[in-house]
Amino acid sequence: MWYVIEGYDGADVLAARMSVREAHLARLTALRDEGRLLLAGPCPAIDSEDPGPAGFSGSVVIAEFGSLALARAWADADPYVAAGVYTRVQVRPFRKVLP
């Protein structure tokens, strides 16, 4: 089943985000290579493709896991969680309808 994982950034965490970004992307790349990633990306903190020093308000990942517990475990192991970038992570089942 698909799950949406929403990570919410804390205040002033852009430097921490950038310091572990490669490790975060490596995990997403592994999901993609396994055919389990629908989409992933950050949410700019301002209405701009490149928010610069304003940074990001969080991220969204939609990926396939065997269960909600497995999706939560994967989300909990994210480098952004370990680095304190995310102050909160929400994992919910997702049903793809379109396209």
PDB file of C-alpha atoms in Angstrom:
ATOM      1  CA  MET A   1       0.000   0.000   0.000  1.00  0.00           C
ATOM      2  CA  TRP A   2       1.037   3.602  -0.539  1.00  0.00           C
ATOM      3  CA  TYR A   3       1.746   5.879   2.425  1.00  0.00           C
ATOM      4  CA  VAL A   4       2.216   9.628   2.608  1.00  0.00           C
ATOM      5  CA  ILE A   5       4.970  10.742   4.952  1.00  0.00           C
ATOM      6  CA  GLU A   6       4.939  14.403   5.929  1.00  0.00           C
ATOM      7  CA  GLY A   7       7.883  15.826   7.824  1.00  0.00           C
ATOM      8  CA  TYR A   8       7.529  19.269   9.390  1.00  0.00           C
ATOM      9  CA  ASP A   9      10.686  21.369   9.766  1.00  0.00           C
ATOM     10  CA  GLY A  10      11.514  23.204  12.964  1.00  0.00           C
ATOM     11  CA  ALA A  11      12.714  26.809  13.088  1.00  0.00           C
ATOM     12  CA  ASP A  12      16.182  27.673  11.794  1.00  0.00           C
ATOM     13  CA  VAL A  13      17.062  24.158  10.643  1.00  0.00           C
ATOM     14  CA  LEU A  14      18.273  24.892   7.106  1.00  0.00           C
ATOM     15  CA  ALA A  15      21.935  24.239   7.986  1.00  0.00           C
ATOM     16  CA  ALA A  16      21.027  20.939   9.677  1.00  0.00           C
ATOM     17  CA  ARG A  17      18.865  19.997   6.681  1.00  0.00           C
ATOM     18  CA  MET A  18      21.695  20.632   4.252  1.00  0.00           C
ATOM     19  CA  SER A  19      24.229  18.740   6.396  1.00  0.00           C
ATOM     20  CA  VAL A  20      22.307  15.444   6.105  1.00  0.00           C
ATOM     21  CA  ARG A  21      20.605  15.997   2.750  1.00  0.00           C
ATOM     22  CA  GLU A  22      22.776  13.473   0.877  1.00  0.00           C
ATOM     23  CA  ALA A  23      21.920  10.704   3.346  1.00  0.00           C
ATOM     24  CA  HIS A  24      18.223  11.639   3.138  1.00  0.00           C
ATOM     25  CA  LEU A  25      18.337  11.545  -0.681  1.00  0.00           C
ATOM     26  CA  ALA A  26      20.173   8.200  -0.675  1.00  0.00           C
ATOM     27  CA  ARG A  27      17.237   6.598   1.154  1.00  0.00           C
ATOM     28  CA  LEU A  28      14.791   8.081  -1.340  1.00  0.00           C
ATOM     29  CA  THR A  29      16.926   6.905  -4.242  1.00  0.00           C
ATOM     30  CA  ALA A  30      16.844   3.374  -2.825  1.00  0.00           C
ATOM     31  CA  LEU A  31      13.030   3.480  -2.700  1.00  0.00           C
ATOM     32  CA  ARG A  32      12.955   4.777  -6.277  1.00  0.00           C
ATOM     33  CA  ASP A  33      15.308   2.052  -7.475  1.00  0.00           C
ATOM     34  CA  GLU A  34      13.054  -0.552  -5.829  1.00  0.00           C
ATOM     35  CA  GLY A  35      10.038   0.900  -7.689  1.00  0.00           C
ATOM     36  CA  ARG A  36       8.414   1.965  -4.397  1.00  0.00           C
ATOM     37  CA  LEU A  37       8.600   5.769  -4.657  1.00  0.00           C
ATOM     38  CA  LEU A  38       5.683   7.685  -6.150  1.00  0.00           C
ATOM     39  CA  LEU A  39       7.035  11.154  -5.367  1.00  0.00           C
ATOM     40  CA  ALA A  40       9.153  13.085  -2.909  1.00  0.00           C
ATOM     41  CA  GLY A  41      10.171  16.665  -2.376  1.00  0.00           C
ATOM     42  CA  PRO A  42      10.513  19.597  -0.020  1.00  0.00           C
ATOM     43  CA  CYS A  43       7.940  22.301   0.679  1.00  0.00           C
ATOM     44  CA  PRO A  44       9.525  25.771   0.330  1.00  0.00           C
ATOM     45  CA  ALA A  45       8.817  28.053   3.279  1.00  0.00           C
ATOM     46  CA  ILE A  46       7.951  30.863   0.859  1.00  0.00           C
ATOM     47  CA  ASP A  47       6.224  30.970  -2.516  1.00  0.00           C
ATOM     48  CA  SER A  48       9.388  30.393  -4.525  1.00  0.00           C
ATOM     49  CA  GLU A  49      10.999  27.486  -6.352  1.00  0.00           C
ATOM     50  CA  ASP A  50      14.275  28.410  -4.606  1.00  0.00           C
ATOM     51  CA  PRO A  51      13.458  29.765  -1.142  1.00  0.00           C
ATOM     52  CA  GLY A  52      17.092  30.624  -0.361  1.00  0.00           C
ATOM     53  CA  PRO A  53      17.690  31.358   3.333  1.00  0.00           C
ATOM     54  CA  ALA A  54      13.936  31.080   4.077  1.00  0.00           C
ATOM     55  CA  GLY A  55      14.434  27.332   3.736  1.00  0.00           C
ATOM     56  CA  PHE A  56      11.654  24.796   3.846  1.00  0.00           C
ATOM     57  CA  SER A  57       8.601  24.113   5.971  1.00  0.00           C
ATOM     58  CA  GLY A  58       8.913  20.365   5.537  1.00  0.00           C
ATOM     59  CA  SER A  59       8.831  17.533   3.021  1.00  0.00           C
ATOM     60  CA  VAL A  60       6.413  15.063   1.482  1.00  0.00           C
ATOM     61  CA  VAL A  61       7.192  11.476   0.509  1.00  0.00           C
ATOM     62  CA  ILE A  62       4.687   9.067  -1.002  1.00  0.00           C
ATOM     63  CA  ALA A  63       6.039   5.542  -1.087  1.00  0.00           C
ATOM     64  CA  GLU A  64       4.947   1.929  -0.964  1.00  0.00           C
ATOM     65  CA  PHE A  65       5.432  -0.125   2.200  1.00  0.00           C
ATOM     66  CA  GLY A  66       4.107  -3.456   3.417  1.00  0.00           C
ATOM     67  CA  SER A  67       2.305  -1.880   6.358  1.00  0.00           C
ATOM     68  CA  LEU A  68       1.739   1.348   8.251  1.00  0.00           C
ATOM     69  CA  ALA A  69       4.194   0.137  10.901  1.00  0.00           C
ATOM     70  CA  LEU A  70       6.913  -0.360   8.270  1.00  0.00           C
ATOM     71  CA  ALA A  71       6.236   3.088   6.805  1.00  0.00           C
ATOM     72  CA  ARG A  72       6.484   4.654  10.274  1.00  0.00           C
ATOM     73  CA  ALA A  73       9.701   2.794  11.019  1.00  0.00           C
ATOM     74  CA  TRP A  74      11.209   3.993   7.730  1.00  0.00           C
ATOM     75  CA  ALA A  75      10.136   7.579   8.477  1.00  0.00           C
ATOM     76  CA  ASP A  76      11.515   7.421  12.030  1.00  0.00           C
ATOM     77  CA  ALA A  77      14.924   6.374  10.663  1.00  0.00           C
ATOM     78  CA  ASP A  78      15.187   9.402   8.350  1.00  0.00           C
ATOM     79  CA  PRO A  79      18.400  11.436   8.748  1.00  0.00           C
ATOM     80  CA  TYR A  80      16.267  14.583   9.000  1.00  0.00           C
ATOM     81  CA  VAL A  81      14.681  13.124  12.151  1.00  0.00           C
ATOM     82  CA  ALA A  82      18.065  12.225  13.667  1.00  0.00           C
ATOM     83  CA  ALA A  83      19.463  15.694  12.876  1.00  0.00           C
ATOM     84  CA  GLY A  84      16.479  17.469  14.437  1.00  0.00           C
ATOM     85  CA  VAL A  85      15.274  18.954  11.148  1.00  0.00           C
ATOM     86  CA  TYR A  86      11.790  17.530  11.520  1.00  0.00           C
ATOM     87  CA  THR A  87       9.928  18.434  14.691  1.00  0.00           C
ATOM     88  CA  ARG A  88       7.012  16.210  13.716  1.00  0.00           C
ATOM     89  CA  VAL A  89       6.423  13.410  11.216  1.00  0.00           C
ATOM     90  CA  GLN A  90       2.994  12.211  10.156  1.00  0.00           C
ATOM     91  CA  VAL A  91       2.481   8.914   8.281  1.00  0.00           C
ATOM     92  CA  ARG A  92      -0.881   8.062   6.739  1.00  0.00           C
ATOM     93  CA  PRO A  93      -2.207   5.545   4.227  1.00  0.00           C
ATOM     94  CA  PHE A  94      -2.604   6.982   0.723  1.00  0.00           C
ATOM     95  CA  ARG A  95      -4.726   5.776  -2.159  1.00  0.00           C
ATOM     96  CA  LYS A  96      -3.544   6.881  -5.596  1.00  0.00           C
ATOM     97  CA  VAL A  97      -6.416   7.714  -7.942  1.00  0.00           C
ATOM     98  CA  LEU A  98      -4.932   9.966 -10.659  1.00  0.00           C
ATOM     99  CA  PRO A  99      -3.043   9.950 -12.926  1.00  0.00           C
TER     100      PRO A  99
END
